Amino acid sequence: MPTPASFVPRHALAGLLILAGLLLQVLGFTDFVSVPHLVGYAFWLATLLLWRDIPQRTRLQAGVLAGLGLAMLLVTDLHYGESLQWAGILDGNTHVVAMLVGVSFIGLIGNRRDRSLGRSVTGLRGTAGTWLGVHLLGIILNLSTVFMIGDRLARNGTLSLPQLLALNRGLSSAALWSPFFASMGVVMTLAPGMTYSSVLAVGLPLALLAGAITLLDLSRRFDLAEVTGFSLSPRSLMMPSAMAMLVLLFHYWLTPGLTIVSIITFLLPAVALASNLVQGPRWTFARTRRHALERLPAMRGEISLFLCAGLFTLGLSSLIDAATGGEWTLFAEFGAAQGVISFLVIVASAIAGLHPIIGVSVLASMLDLKGSEQTLFAFVALGAWAVGTAAGPLSGINLSLQGRYGISGYRMMRHNLGYAAVMAGLVSMGILALDIAL
């Protein structure tokens, strides 16, 4: 395979370290190999190699989180005399990062320019197709779906504001229920006792309502008659549906001892590699090598943010436990009222420019969740993530839209504030309903 013109040895080494972190994580699922802390070391070393290439705003947030987390750990150790396992302080959120890396291998399945992806249509039907296409494909393919569909729509000219808003809201609302999203990975790590079926029962209807609200809002504010949209083909839904069924098969029958996050981490890369092996080992090796050297280093922003948030959460929770003797929590109990307050604060912080993972991580570090409270917390976190990433000017999707299609993140925020307000009300009602059901 020829060396690309933009080949950077530092990036290549970081990509191989990220791949090594994924492999070590998968090996850790077996009973034969024990690799404590090596996963975190691999991911963090890769992050350090890529640090200078991380976007400035993300680097600032990640750096502040890591610095504060380390400072709080030092205070916990030196001032309060609490014994800490320093060898494992880099383990925070490594499960989530490994899942994100695993999900990225879906890009090796098929050809993104496959004509079976869908066709263009106009009007309200087309806009509905854009939202639905991004939502359904995005539950598996995540942010890459926005570019797949956005680039196809951009063939007819610069993307219009209604098109961009449909892309934004279609993907962000999938965080309410998709088991393949980073948001779900985070909450499953912070609240391992959550019941996914309960979250799904509330999150999926809310996601569908988000689509209806988007269509109502865009048709009222814009003339959609000439706005090009997207229409899914039945074939394009086969892969996401098959992946979801495979995950459920492993979760309930083949590997019931593993969490959904763990299953996704090894299953998606395995399926991606198997789909390439029909073309031969050399073809598979070439595509995997390119993915490791180019795609994985490009994930530096999200990887650094999740790792640094994990260190911050560990530092904050350790300091709180040391200072209070492990007896203080933000709320004595976590019910509907506390959930709504927490949700609104996290969304407000996202609109102010903080990634929702920061608010979610801080909240988790100050709670002592018991029983069904973990499920309620999970839905609060997912709702805040879905609404916060849609409206937050510095969220991953808005920064990606800005970089790819030239739309300001702050302009997206202004046009999403009304949508965020309506969704905030619906999510708050969902929190109340879920609390009653639990």
Tab-separated table of C-alpha atoms in Angstrom:
chain	number	residue	atom	x	y	z
A	1	MET	CA	0.000	0.000	0.000
A	2	PRO	CA	1.578	3.335	-0.988
A	3	THR	CA	2.438	5.818	1.690
A	4	PRO	CA	0.049	8.811	1.565
A	5	ALA	CA	1.532	12.215	0.887
A	6	SER	CA	0.316	13.504	4.237
A	7	PHE	CA	1.846	10.605	6.208
A	8	VAL	CA	3.087	11.750	9.619
A	9	PRO	CA	5.068	9.176	11.670
A	10	ARG	CA	3.772	10.628	14.942
A	11	HIS	CA	0.186	10.166	13.756
A	12	ALA	CA	0.925	6.645	12.578
A	13	LEU	CA	2.397	5.657	15.933
A	14	ALA	CA	-0.590	7.175	17.737
A	15	GLY	CA	-2.973	5.262	15.467
A	16	LEU	CA	-1.194	1.989	16.202
A	17	LEU	CA	-1.347	2.726	19.942
A	18	ILE	CA	-5.097	3.364	19.695
A	19	LEU	CA	-5.488	0.082	17.813
A	20	ALA	CA	-3.375	-1.653	20.484
A	21	GLY	CA	-5.626	-0.174	23.181
A	22	LEU	CA	-8.677	-1.647	21.446
A	23	LEU	CA	-7.039	-5.082	21.118
A	24	LEU	CA	-5.939	-5.046	24.769
A	25	GLN	CA	-9.480	-4.115	25.825
A	26	VAL	CA	-10.932	-7.034	23.838
A	27	LEU	CA	-8.336	-9.418	25.290
A	28	GLY	CA	-9.367	-8.247	28.732
A	29	PHE	CA	-12.873	-9.639	28.119
A	30	THR	CA	-11.455	-13.176	28.104
A	31	ASP	CA	-10.527	-15.313	31.086
A	32	PHE	CA	-7.098	-16.057	29.671
A	33	VAL	CA	-5.466	-12.629	29.543
A	34	SER	CA	-5.170	-9.999	32.263
A	35	VAL	CA	-4.054	-6.558	31.080
A	36	PRO	CA	-4.716	-4.137	33.960
A	37	HIS	CA	-4.081	-0.477	33.130
A	38	LEU	CA	-2.363	-1.167	29.768
A	39	VAL	CA	-5.450	-0.046	27.844
A	40	GLY	CA	-5.382	3.348	29.544
A	41	TYR	CA	-1.642	3.718	29.020
A	42	ALA	CA	-1.979	3.032	25.283
A	43	PHE	CA	-4.819	5.527	24.806
A	44	TRP	CA	-3.168	8.244	26.892
A	45	LEU	CA	0.200	7.878	25.131
A	46	ALA	CA	-1.589	8.194	21.784
A	47	THR	CA	-3.358	11.319	23.073
A	48	LEU	CA	-0.061	12.887	24.114
A	49	LEU	CA	1.393	12.221	20.647
A	50	LEU	CA	-1.623	13.881	19.026
A	51	TRP	CA	-2.041	16.682	21.571
A	52	ARG	CA	-0.740	19.498	19.380
A	53	ASP	CA	-3.157	18.528	16.600
A	54	ILE	CA	-6.300	18.626	18.744
A	55	PRO	CA	-8.534	21.670	18.003
A	56	GLN	CA	-7.712	24.516	20.378
A	57	ARG	CA	-11.095	24.684	22.137
A	58	THR	CA	-11.188	20.941	22.710
A	59	ARG	CA	-7.562	20.967	23.863
A	60	LEU	CA	-8.344	23.723	26.362
A	61	GLN	CA	-11.337	21.865	27.809
A	62	ALA	CA	-9.486	18.554	27.944
A	63	GLY	CA	-6.394	20.150	29.481
A	64	VAL	CA	-8.393	21.895	32.193
A	65	LEU	CA	-10.250	18.679	33.023
A	66	ALA	CA	-7.045	16.634	33.241
A	67	GLY	CA	-5.233	19.306	35.257
A	68	LEU	CA	-8.052	19.670	37.769
A	69	GLY	CA	-8.443	15.915	38.060
A	70	LEU	CA	-4.749	15.407	38.766
A	71	ALA	CA	-4.694	18.312	41.220
A	72	MET	CA	-7.628	16.859	43.160
A	73	LEU	CA	-5.945	13.461	43.309
A	74	LEU	CA	-2.792	15.084	44.715
A	75	VAL	CA	-4.819	16.931	47.352
A	76	THR	CA	-6.591	13.686	48.225
A	77	ASP	CA	-3.274	11.917	48.681
A	78	LEU	CA	-1.085	14.617	50.237
A	79	HIS	CA	-3.598	16.578	52.312
A	80	TYR	CA	-6.068	13.907	53.373
A	81	GLY	CA	-3.619	11.026	53.364
A	82	GLU	CA	-5.896	8.740	51.396
A	83	SER	CA	-4.116	5.835	49.718
A	84	LEU	CA	-4.709	5.948	45.958
A	85	GLN	CA	-3.927	3.394	43.289
A	86	TRP	CA	-1.864	5.728	41.148
A	87	ALA	CA	-1.143	3.028	38.576
A	88	GLY	CA	-4.825	3.018	37.628
A	89	ILE	CA	-5.670	6.725	37.523
A	90	LEU	CA	-5.666	6.679	33.705
A	91	ASP	CA	-8.344	3.989	33.459
A	92	GLY	CA	-11.329	6.355	33.537
A	93	ASN	CA	-13.608	6.116	30.476
A	94	THR	CA	-11.256	3.703	28.679
A	95	HIS	CA	-14.254	1.382	28.142
A	96	VAL	CA	-16.042	4.192	26.311
A	97	VAL	CA	-13.004	5.125	24.234
A	98	ALA	CA	-12.485	1.494	23.245
A	99	MET	CA	-16.138	1.309	22.182
A	100	LEU	CA	-15.768	4.462	20.074
A	101	VAL	CA	-12.693	3.002	18.389
A	102	GLY	CA	-14.547	-0.251	17.784
A	103	VAL	CA	-17.545	1.533	16.272
A	104	SER	CA	-15.235	3.430	13.898
A	105	PHE	CA	-14.450	0.142	12.117
A	106	ILE	CA	-17.968	0.170	10.684
A	107	GLY	CA	-16.492	2.549	8.107
A	108	LEU	CA	-14.741	-0.490	6.610
A	109	ILE	CA	-18.029	-2.129	5.682
A	110	GLY	CA	-18.985	-1.560	2.078
A	111	ASN	CA	-18.515	1.639	0.124
A	112	ARG	CA	-19.808	4.917	1.496
A	113	ARG	CA	-20.499	6.044	-2.055
A	114	ASP	CA	-22.746	3.053	-2.662
A	115	ARG	CA	-25.753	4.225	-4.678
A	116	SER	CA	-28.018	2.025	-2.588
A	117	LEU	CA	-27.650	4.516	0.251
A	118	GLY	CA	-30.615	6.502	-0.996
A	119	ARG	CA	-31.769	9.169	-3.453
A	120	SER	CA	-32.581	12.853	-3.310
A	121	VAL	CA	-36.116	14.240	-3.073
A	122	THR	CA	-37.458	17.713	-2.291
A	123	GLY	CA	-40.013	19.337	-0.018
A	124	LEU	CA	-41.258	18.247	3.386
A	125	ARG	CA	-40.908	14.602	2.415
A	126	GLY	CA	-37.266	15.132	1.566
A	127	THR	CA	-36.556	16.939	4.836
A	128	ALA	CA	-38.286	14.148	6.740
A	129	GLY	CA	-36.114	11.665	4.865
A	130	THR	CA	-32.984	13.582	5.827
A	131	TRP	CA	-33.882	13.493	9.534
A	132	LEU	CA	-34.928	9.842	9.422
A	133	GLY	CA	-31.924	8.777	7.359
A	134	VAL	CA	-29.414	10.429	9.676
A	135	HIS	CA	-31.259	9.090	12.708
A	136	LEU	CA	-31.573	5.457	11.614
A	137	LEU	CA	-28.129	5.146	10.048
A	138	GLY	CA	-26.598	7.295	12.766
A	139	ILE	CA	-27.550	4.930	15.575
A	140	ILE	CA	-24.761	2.701	14.271
A	141	LEU	CA	-22.505	4.910	12.157
A	142	ASN	CA	-22.665	7.941	14.470
A	143	LEU	CA	-21.166	11.213	13.178
A	144	SER	CA	-19.944	9.705	9.896
A	145	THR	CA	-23.596	9.459	8.780
A	146	VAL	CA	-23.899	13.250	8.797
A	147	PHE	CA	-21.078	13.490	6.276
A	148	MET	CA	-22.354	10.595	4.167
A	149	ILE	CA	-25.780	12.171	3.737
A	150	GLY	CA	-24.600	15.787	3.927
A	151	ASP	CA	-22.055	15.302	1.146
A	152	ARG	CA	-24.702	13.672	-1.021
A	153	LEU	CA	-27.052	16.609	-0.507
A	154	ALA	CA	-24.198	19.049	-1.111
A	155	ARG	CA	-23.845	17.760	-4.684
A	156	ASN	CA	-26.773	20.035	-5.536
A	157	GLY	CA	-25.022	23.083	-4.058
A	158	THR	CA	-24.219	24.534	-0.657
A	159	LEU	CA	-26.284	23.053	2.137
A	160	SER	CA	-29.129	25.288	3.281
A	161	LEU	CA	-29.983	26.003	6.912
A	162	PRO	CA	-33.004	23.621	6.957
A	163	GLN	CA	-30.800	20.819	5.655
A	164	LEU	CA	-28.153	21.487	8.300
A	165	LEU	CA	-30.727	21.636	11.090
A	166	ALA	CA	-32.254	18.332	9.960
A	167	LEU	CA	-28.786	16.730	9.976
A	168	ASN	CA	-28.022	18.144	13.424
A	169	ARG	CA	-31.271	17.138	15.079
A	170	GLY	CA	-31.521	13.763	13.371
A	171	LEU	CA	-28.212	12.639	14.812
A	172	SER	CA	-28.337	14.303	18.232
A	173	SER	CA	-31.782	12.848	19.033
A	174	ALA	CA	-30.411	9.326	18.491
A	175	ALA	CA	-28.484	9.796	21.754
A	176	LEU	CA	-31.821	9.307	23.543
A	177	TRP	CA	-31.845	5.579	22.860
A	178	SER	CA	-29.051	4.219	20.633
A	179	PRO	CA	-26.912	1.607	22.439
A	180	PHE	CA	-24.081	2.364	19.996
A	181	PHE	CA	-23.651	6.041	20.916
A	182	ALA	CA	-20.835	7.316	23.105
A	183	SER	CA	-23.506	8.788	25.369
A	184	MET	CA	-24.867	5.324	26.114
A	185	GLY	CA	-21.371	4.017	26.679
A	186	VAL	CA	-20.713	6.728	29.242
A	187	VAL	CA	-23.931	6.211	31.210
A	188	MET	CA	-23.540	2.432	31.187
A	189	THR	CA	-20.099	2.912	32.696
A	190	LEU	CA	-21.258	5.458	35.288
A	191	ALA	CA	-24.477	3.558	36.087
A	192	PRO	CA	-23.777	-0.130	35.394
A	193	GLY	CA	-27.021	-1.149	37.089
A	194	MET	CA	-29.229	0.762	34.675
A	195	THR	CA	-32.039	-1.058	32.862
A	196	TYR	CA	-31.682	-0.348	29.148
A	197	SER	CA	-35.209	-1.502	28.264
A	198	SER	CA	-36.685	1.146	30.593
A	199	VAL	CA	-34.564	3.871	29.009
A	200	LEU	CA	-35.512	2.643	25.535
A	201	ALA	CA	-39.234	2.698	26.383
A	202	VAL	CA	-39.021	6.450	27.085
A	203	GLY	CA	-36.117	7.489	24.868
A	204	LEU	CA	-37.342	6.057	21.557
A	205	PRO	CA	-40.771	7.767	21.620
A	206	LEU	CA	-39.067	11.025	22.587
A	207	ALA	CA	-36.692	10.660	19.652
A	208	LEU	CA	-39.652	10.216	17.292
A	209	LEU	CA	-41.278	13.290	18.829
A	210	ALA	CA	-38.029	15.174	18.207
A	211	GLY	CA	-38.384	14.312	14.517
A	212	ALA	CA	-41.993	15.507	14.395
A	213	ILE	CA	-41.066	18.747	16.188
A	214	THR	CA	-38.206	19.298	13.745
A	215	LEU	CA	-40.472	18.918	10.714
A	216	LEU	CA	-43.129	21.186	12.219
A	217	ASP	CA	-40.544	23.800	13.131
A	218	LEU	CA	-38.711	23.775	9.788
A	219	SER	CA	-41.900	23.801	7.697
A	220	ARG	CA	-43.150	26.807	9.692
A	221	ARG	CA	-39.919	28.810	9.471
A	222	PHE	CA	-38.693	27.929	5.978
A	223	ASP	CA	-40.100	27.311	2.518
A	224	LEU	CA	-39.143	23.668	2.002
A	225	ALA	CA	-40.574	23.319	-1.503
A	226	GLU	CA	-37.156	23.573	-3.174
A	227	VAL	CA	-35.090	22.164	-0.309
A	228	THR	CA	-33.407	18.944	-1.360
A	229	GLY	CA	-33.758	16.088	1.079
A	230	PHE	CA	-32.896	12.440	1.290
A	231	SER	CA	-34.853	9.238	0.805
A	232	LEU	CA	-33.620	5.976	2.299
A	233	SER	CA	-33.510	2.799	0.277
A	234	PRO	CA	-34.579	-0.420	2.044
A	235	ARG	CA	-31.126	-1.908	1.443
A	236	SER	CA	-29.446	0.847	3.419
A	237	LEU	CA	-31.297	-0.212	6.579
A	238	MET	CA	-30.073	-3.801	6.435
A	239	MET	CA	-26.717	-3.156	8.062
A	240	PRO	CA	-27.952	-1.170	11.108
A	241	SER	CA	-30.757	-3.692	11.674
A	242	ALA	CA	-28.392	-6.652	11.416
A	243	MET	CA	-25.931	-5.034	13.841
A	244	ALA	CA	-28.630	-4.370	16.408
A	245	MET	CA	-29.848	-7.980	16.217
A	246	LEU	CA	-26.305	-9.309	16.574
A	247	VAL	CA	-25.708	-7.215	19.680
A	248	LEU	CA	-28.923	-8.511	21.244
A	249	LEU	CA	-27.991	-12.089	20.315
A	250	PHE	CA	-24.647	-11.794	22.100
A	251	HIS	CA	-26.094	-9.890	25.059
A	252	TYR	CA	-28.907	-12.305	25.872
A	253	TRP	CA	-27.575	-15.675	24.680
A	254	LEU	CA	-23.914	-15.930	23.630
A	255	THR	CA	-22.091	-13.642	26.092
A	256	PRO	CA	-24.630	-12.651	28.769
A	257	GLY	CA	-21.833	-11.839	31.198
A	258	LEU	CA	-20.641	-8.911	29.072
A	259	THR	CA	-22.182	-5.453	29.000
A	260	ILE	CA	-23.558	-3.999	25.771
A	261	VAL	CA	-20.582	-1.607	25.672
A	262	SER	CA	-18.179	-4.558	25.796
A	263	ILE	CA	-20.092	-6.488	23.134
A	264	ILE	CA	-20.094	-3.537	20.759
A	265	THR	CA	-16.376	-3.035	21.363
A	266	PHE	CA	-15.401	-6.427	19.927
A	267	LEU	CA	-18.383	-7.275	17.710
A	268	LEU	CA	-18.374	-4.318	15.334
A	269	PRO	CA	-14.653	-4.561	14.427
A	270	ALA	CA	-15.048	-8.343	14.014
A	271	VAL	CA	-17.970	-7.933	11.614
A	272	ALA	CA	-16.129	-5.215	9.689
A	273	LEU	CA	-13.018	-7.371	9.264
A	274	ALA	CA	-15.069	-10.441	8.329
A	275	SER	CA	-16.867	-8.472	5.620
A	276	ASN	CA	-13.512	-7.521	4.114
A	277	LEU	CA	-11.984	-11.020	4.251
A	278	VAL	CA	-14.125	-12.084	1.289
A	279	GLN	CA	-11.840	-9.811	-0.761
A	280	GLY	CA	-8.771	-11.606	0.546
A	281	PRO	CA	-6.281	-11.162	3.423
A	282	ARG	CA	-4.170	-8.583	1.597
A	283	TRP	CA	-7.197	-6.395	0.908
A	284	THR	CA	-8.304	-6.684	4.532
A	285	PHE	CA	-4.838	-5.862	5.857
A	286	ALA	CA	-4.519	-2.836	3.560
A	287	ARG	CA	-7.880	-1.364	4.619
A	288	THR	CA	-7.218	-2.037	8.308
A	289	ARG	CA	-3.764	-0.472	8.062
A	290	ARG	CA	-5.170	2.634	6.435
A	291	HIS	CA	-7.902	2.860	9.060
A	292	ALA	CA	-5.339	2.601	11.857
A	293	LEU	CA	-2.947	5.145	10.364
A	294	GLU	CA	-5.489	7.713	9.169
A	295	ARG	CA	-8.954	7.326	10.739
A	296	LEU	CA	-7.950	6.475	14.301
A	297	PRO	CA	-5.602	9.490	14.772
A	298	ALA	CA	-8.421	11.688	13.441
A	299	MET	CA	-10.460	10.689	16.522
A	300	ARG	CA	-8.021	12.594	18.753
A	301	GLY	CA	-10.522	15.248	19.847
A	302	GLU	CA	-13.186	12.906	21.177
A	303	ILE	CA	-10.649	10.466	22.638
A	304	SER	CA	-8.831	13.212	24.565
A	305	LEU	CA	-12.073	14.671	25.904
A	306	PHE	CA	-13.378	11.338	27.174
A	307	LEU	CA	-10.061	10.365	28.773
A	308	CYS	CA	-9.592	13.718	30.488
A	309	ALA	CA	-13.205	13.708	31.693
A	310	GLY	CA	-12.561	10.284	33.204
A	311	LEU	CA	-9.524	11.582	35.093
A	312	PHE	CA	-11.507	14.604	36.287
A	313	THR	CA	-14.359	12.409	37.521
A	314	LEU	CA	-11.955	10.180	39.434
A	315	GLY	CA	-10.246	13.192	41.027
A	316	LEU	CA	-13.500	14.872	42.026
A	317	SER	CA	-15.104	11.740	43.454
A	318	SER	CA	-11.903	10.819	45.335
A	319	LEU	CA	-11.611	14.306	46.827
A	320	ILE	CA	-15.265	14.416	47.871
A	321	ASP	CA	-15.002	10.973	49.512
A	322	ALA	CA	-11.810	11.959	51.345
A	323	ALA	CA	-13.134	15.324	52.529
A	324	THR	CA	-16.493	13.995	53.722
A	325	GLY	CA	-15.559	10.495	54.808
A	326	GLY	CA	-17.597	9.109	51.934
A	327	GLU	CA	-20.871	10.330	53.454
A	328	TRP	CA	-21.691	13.429	51.334
A	329	THR	CA	-23.735	13.360	48.157
A	330	LEU	CA	-25.281	16.161	46.126
A	331	PHE	CA	-28.779	14.758	46.712
A	332	ALA	CA	-29.895	12.481	49.529
A	333	GLU	CA	-31.966	10.659	46.924
A	334	PHE	CA	-32.155	10.965	43.151
A	335	GLY	CA	-35.755	11.298	42.048
A	336	ALA	CA	-37.716	13.193	39.405
A	337	ALA	CA	-37.155	16.683	40.863
A	338	GLN	CA	-33.421	16.138	41.223
A	339	GLY	CA	-33.294	14.610	37.759
A	340	VAL	CA	-35.016	17.577	36.092
A	341	ILE	CA	-32.762	20.077	37.875
A	342	SER	CA	-29.651	18.122	36.884
A	343	PHE	CA	-30.850	17.807	33.291
A	344	LEU	CA	-31.477	21.543	32.925
A	345	VAL	CA	-28.102	22.461	34.453
A	346	ILE	CA	-26.199	20.138	32.098
A	347	VAL	CA	-28.066	21.478	29.048
A	348	ALA	CA	-27.361	25.061	30.157
A	349	SER	CA	-23.656	24.249	30.534
A	350	ALA	CA	-23.628	22.706	27.040
A	351	ILE	CA	-25.165	25.863	25.550
A	352	ALA	CA	-22.484	27.817	27.416
A	353	GLY	CA	-19.829	25.783	25.605
A	354	LEU	CA	-19.080	22.719	27.753
A	355	HIS	CA	-19.393	19.225	26.325
A	356	PRO	CA	-22.251	17.311	28.003
A	357	ILE	CA	-19.836	14.621	29.186
A	358	ILE	CA	-18.385	17.163	31.613
A	359	GLY	CA	-21.738	17.855	33.271
A	360	VAL	CA	-22.674	14.167	33.272
A	361	SER	CA	-19.338	13.143	34.785
A	362	VAL	CA	-19.446	15.826	37.473
A	363	LEU	CA	-22.998	14.848	38.397
A	364	ALA	CA	-22.125	11.144	38.633
A	365	SER	CA	-19.142	11.864	40.879
A	366	MET	CA	-21.415	13.599	43.415
A	367	LEU	CA	-24.128	10.949	43.596
A	368	ASP	CA	-24.507	7.642	45.362
A	369	LEU	CA	-26.963	5.916	43.058
A	370	LYS	CA	-28.929	2.938	44.322
A	371	GLY	CA	-31.189	0.519	42.474
A	372	SER	CA	-33.574	2.188	40.037
A	373	GLU	CA	-31.877	5.557	40.583
A	374	GLN	CA	-29.206	4.377	38.135
A	375	THR	CA	-31.787	4.002	35.376
A	376	LEU	CA	-33.226	7.444	36.090
A	377	PHE	CA	-29.744	8.967	36.101
A	378	ALA	CA	-28.987	7.256	32.782
A	379	PHE	CA	-32.039	8.797	31.132
A	380	VAL	CA	-31.245	12.227	32.592
A	381	ALA	CA	-27.737	12.001	31.161
A	382	LEU	CA	-28.927	10.794	27.737
A	383	GLY	CA	-31.580	13.522	27.545
A	384	ALA	CA	-29.049	16.192	28.461
A	385	TRP	CA	-26.648	14.798	25.860
A	386	ALA	CA	-29.289	14.766	23.105
A	387	VAL	CA	-30.519	18.308	23.751
A	388	GLY	CA	-27.116	19.730	24.711
A	389	THR	CA	-25.281	18.510	21.626
A	390	ALA	CA	-28.027	19.854	19.340
A	391	ALA	CA	-27.853	23.363	20.785
A	392	GLY	CA	-24.313	23.564	22.151
A	393	PRO	CA	-22.171	25.718	19.826
A	394	LEU	CA	-19.036	23.729	20.673
A	395	SER	CA	-20.558	20.245	20.543
A	396	GLY	CA	-18.937	17.673	18.303
A	397	ILE	CA	-21.681	17.717	15.686
A	398	ASN	CA	-21.857	21.516	15.423
A	399	LEU	CA	-18.087	21.848	15.208
A	400	SER	CA	-18.094	19.146	12.526
A	401	LEU	CA	-20.816	20.930	10.543
A	402	GLN	CA	-18.853	24.151	10.858
A	403	GLY	CA	-15.651	22.552	9.611
A	404	ARG	CA	-17.273	20.630	6.777
A	405	TYR	CA	-19.994	22.966	5.539
A	406	GLY	CA	-19.014	26.396	6.888
A	407	ILE	CA	-21.980	26.992	9.215
A	408	SER	CA	-21.108	28.764	12.466
A	409	GLY	CA	-21.726	26.727	15.615
A	410	TYR	CA	-23.216	29.809	17.255
A	411	ARG	CA	-25.611	30.283	14.346
A	412	MET	CA	-26.706	26.669	14.752
A	413	MET	CA	-27.186	27.336	18.451
A	414	ARG	CA	-29.436	30.345	17.821
A	415	HIS	CA	-31.629	28.365	15.449
A	416	ASN	CA	-31.811	25.417	17.835
A	417	LEU	CA	-32.704	27.268	21.034
A	418	GLY	CA	-36.465	27.011	20.425
A	419	TYR	CA	-36.127	23.330	19.584
A	420	ALA	CA	-34.009	22.822	22.708
A	421	ALA	CA	-36.633	24.544	24.880
A	422	VAL	CA	-39.429	22.306	23.577
A	423	MET	CA	-37.288	19.187	23.903
A	424	ALA	CA	-36.262	20.223	27.421
A	425	GLY	CA	-39.927	20.273	28.395
A	426	LEU	CA	-40.562	16.862	26.830
A	427	VAL	CA	-37.474	15.287	28.389
A	428	SER	CA	-38.492	16.699	31.775
A	429	MET	CA	-41.887	15.027	31.349
A	430	GLY	CA	-40.077	11.832	30.378
A	431	ILE	CA	-38.035	12.011	33.587
A	432	LEU	CA	-41.231	12.361	35.616
A	433	ALA	CA	-42.880	9.447	33.785
A	434	LEU	CA	-39.840	7.214	34.168
A	435	ASP	CA	-39.563	8.011	37.875
A	436	ILE	CA	-43.203	6.977	38.379
A	437	ALA	CA	-42.692	3.777	36.349
A	438	LEU	CA	-39.604	2.829	38.350
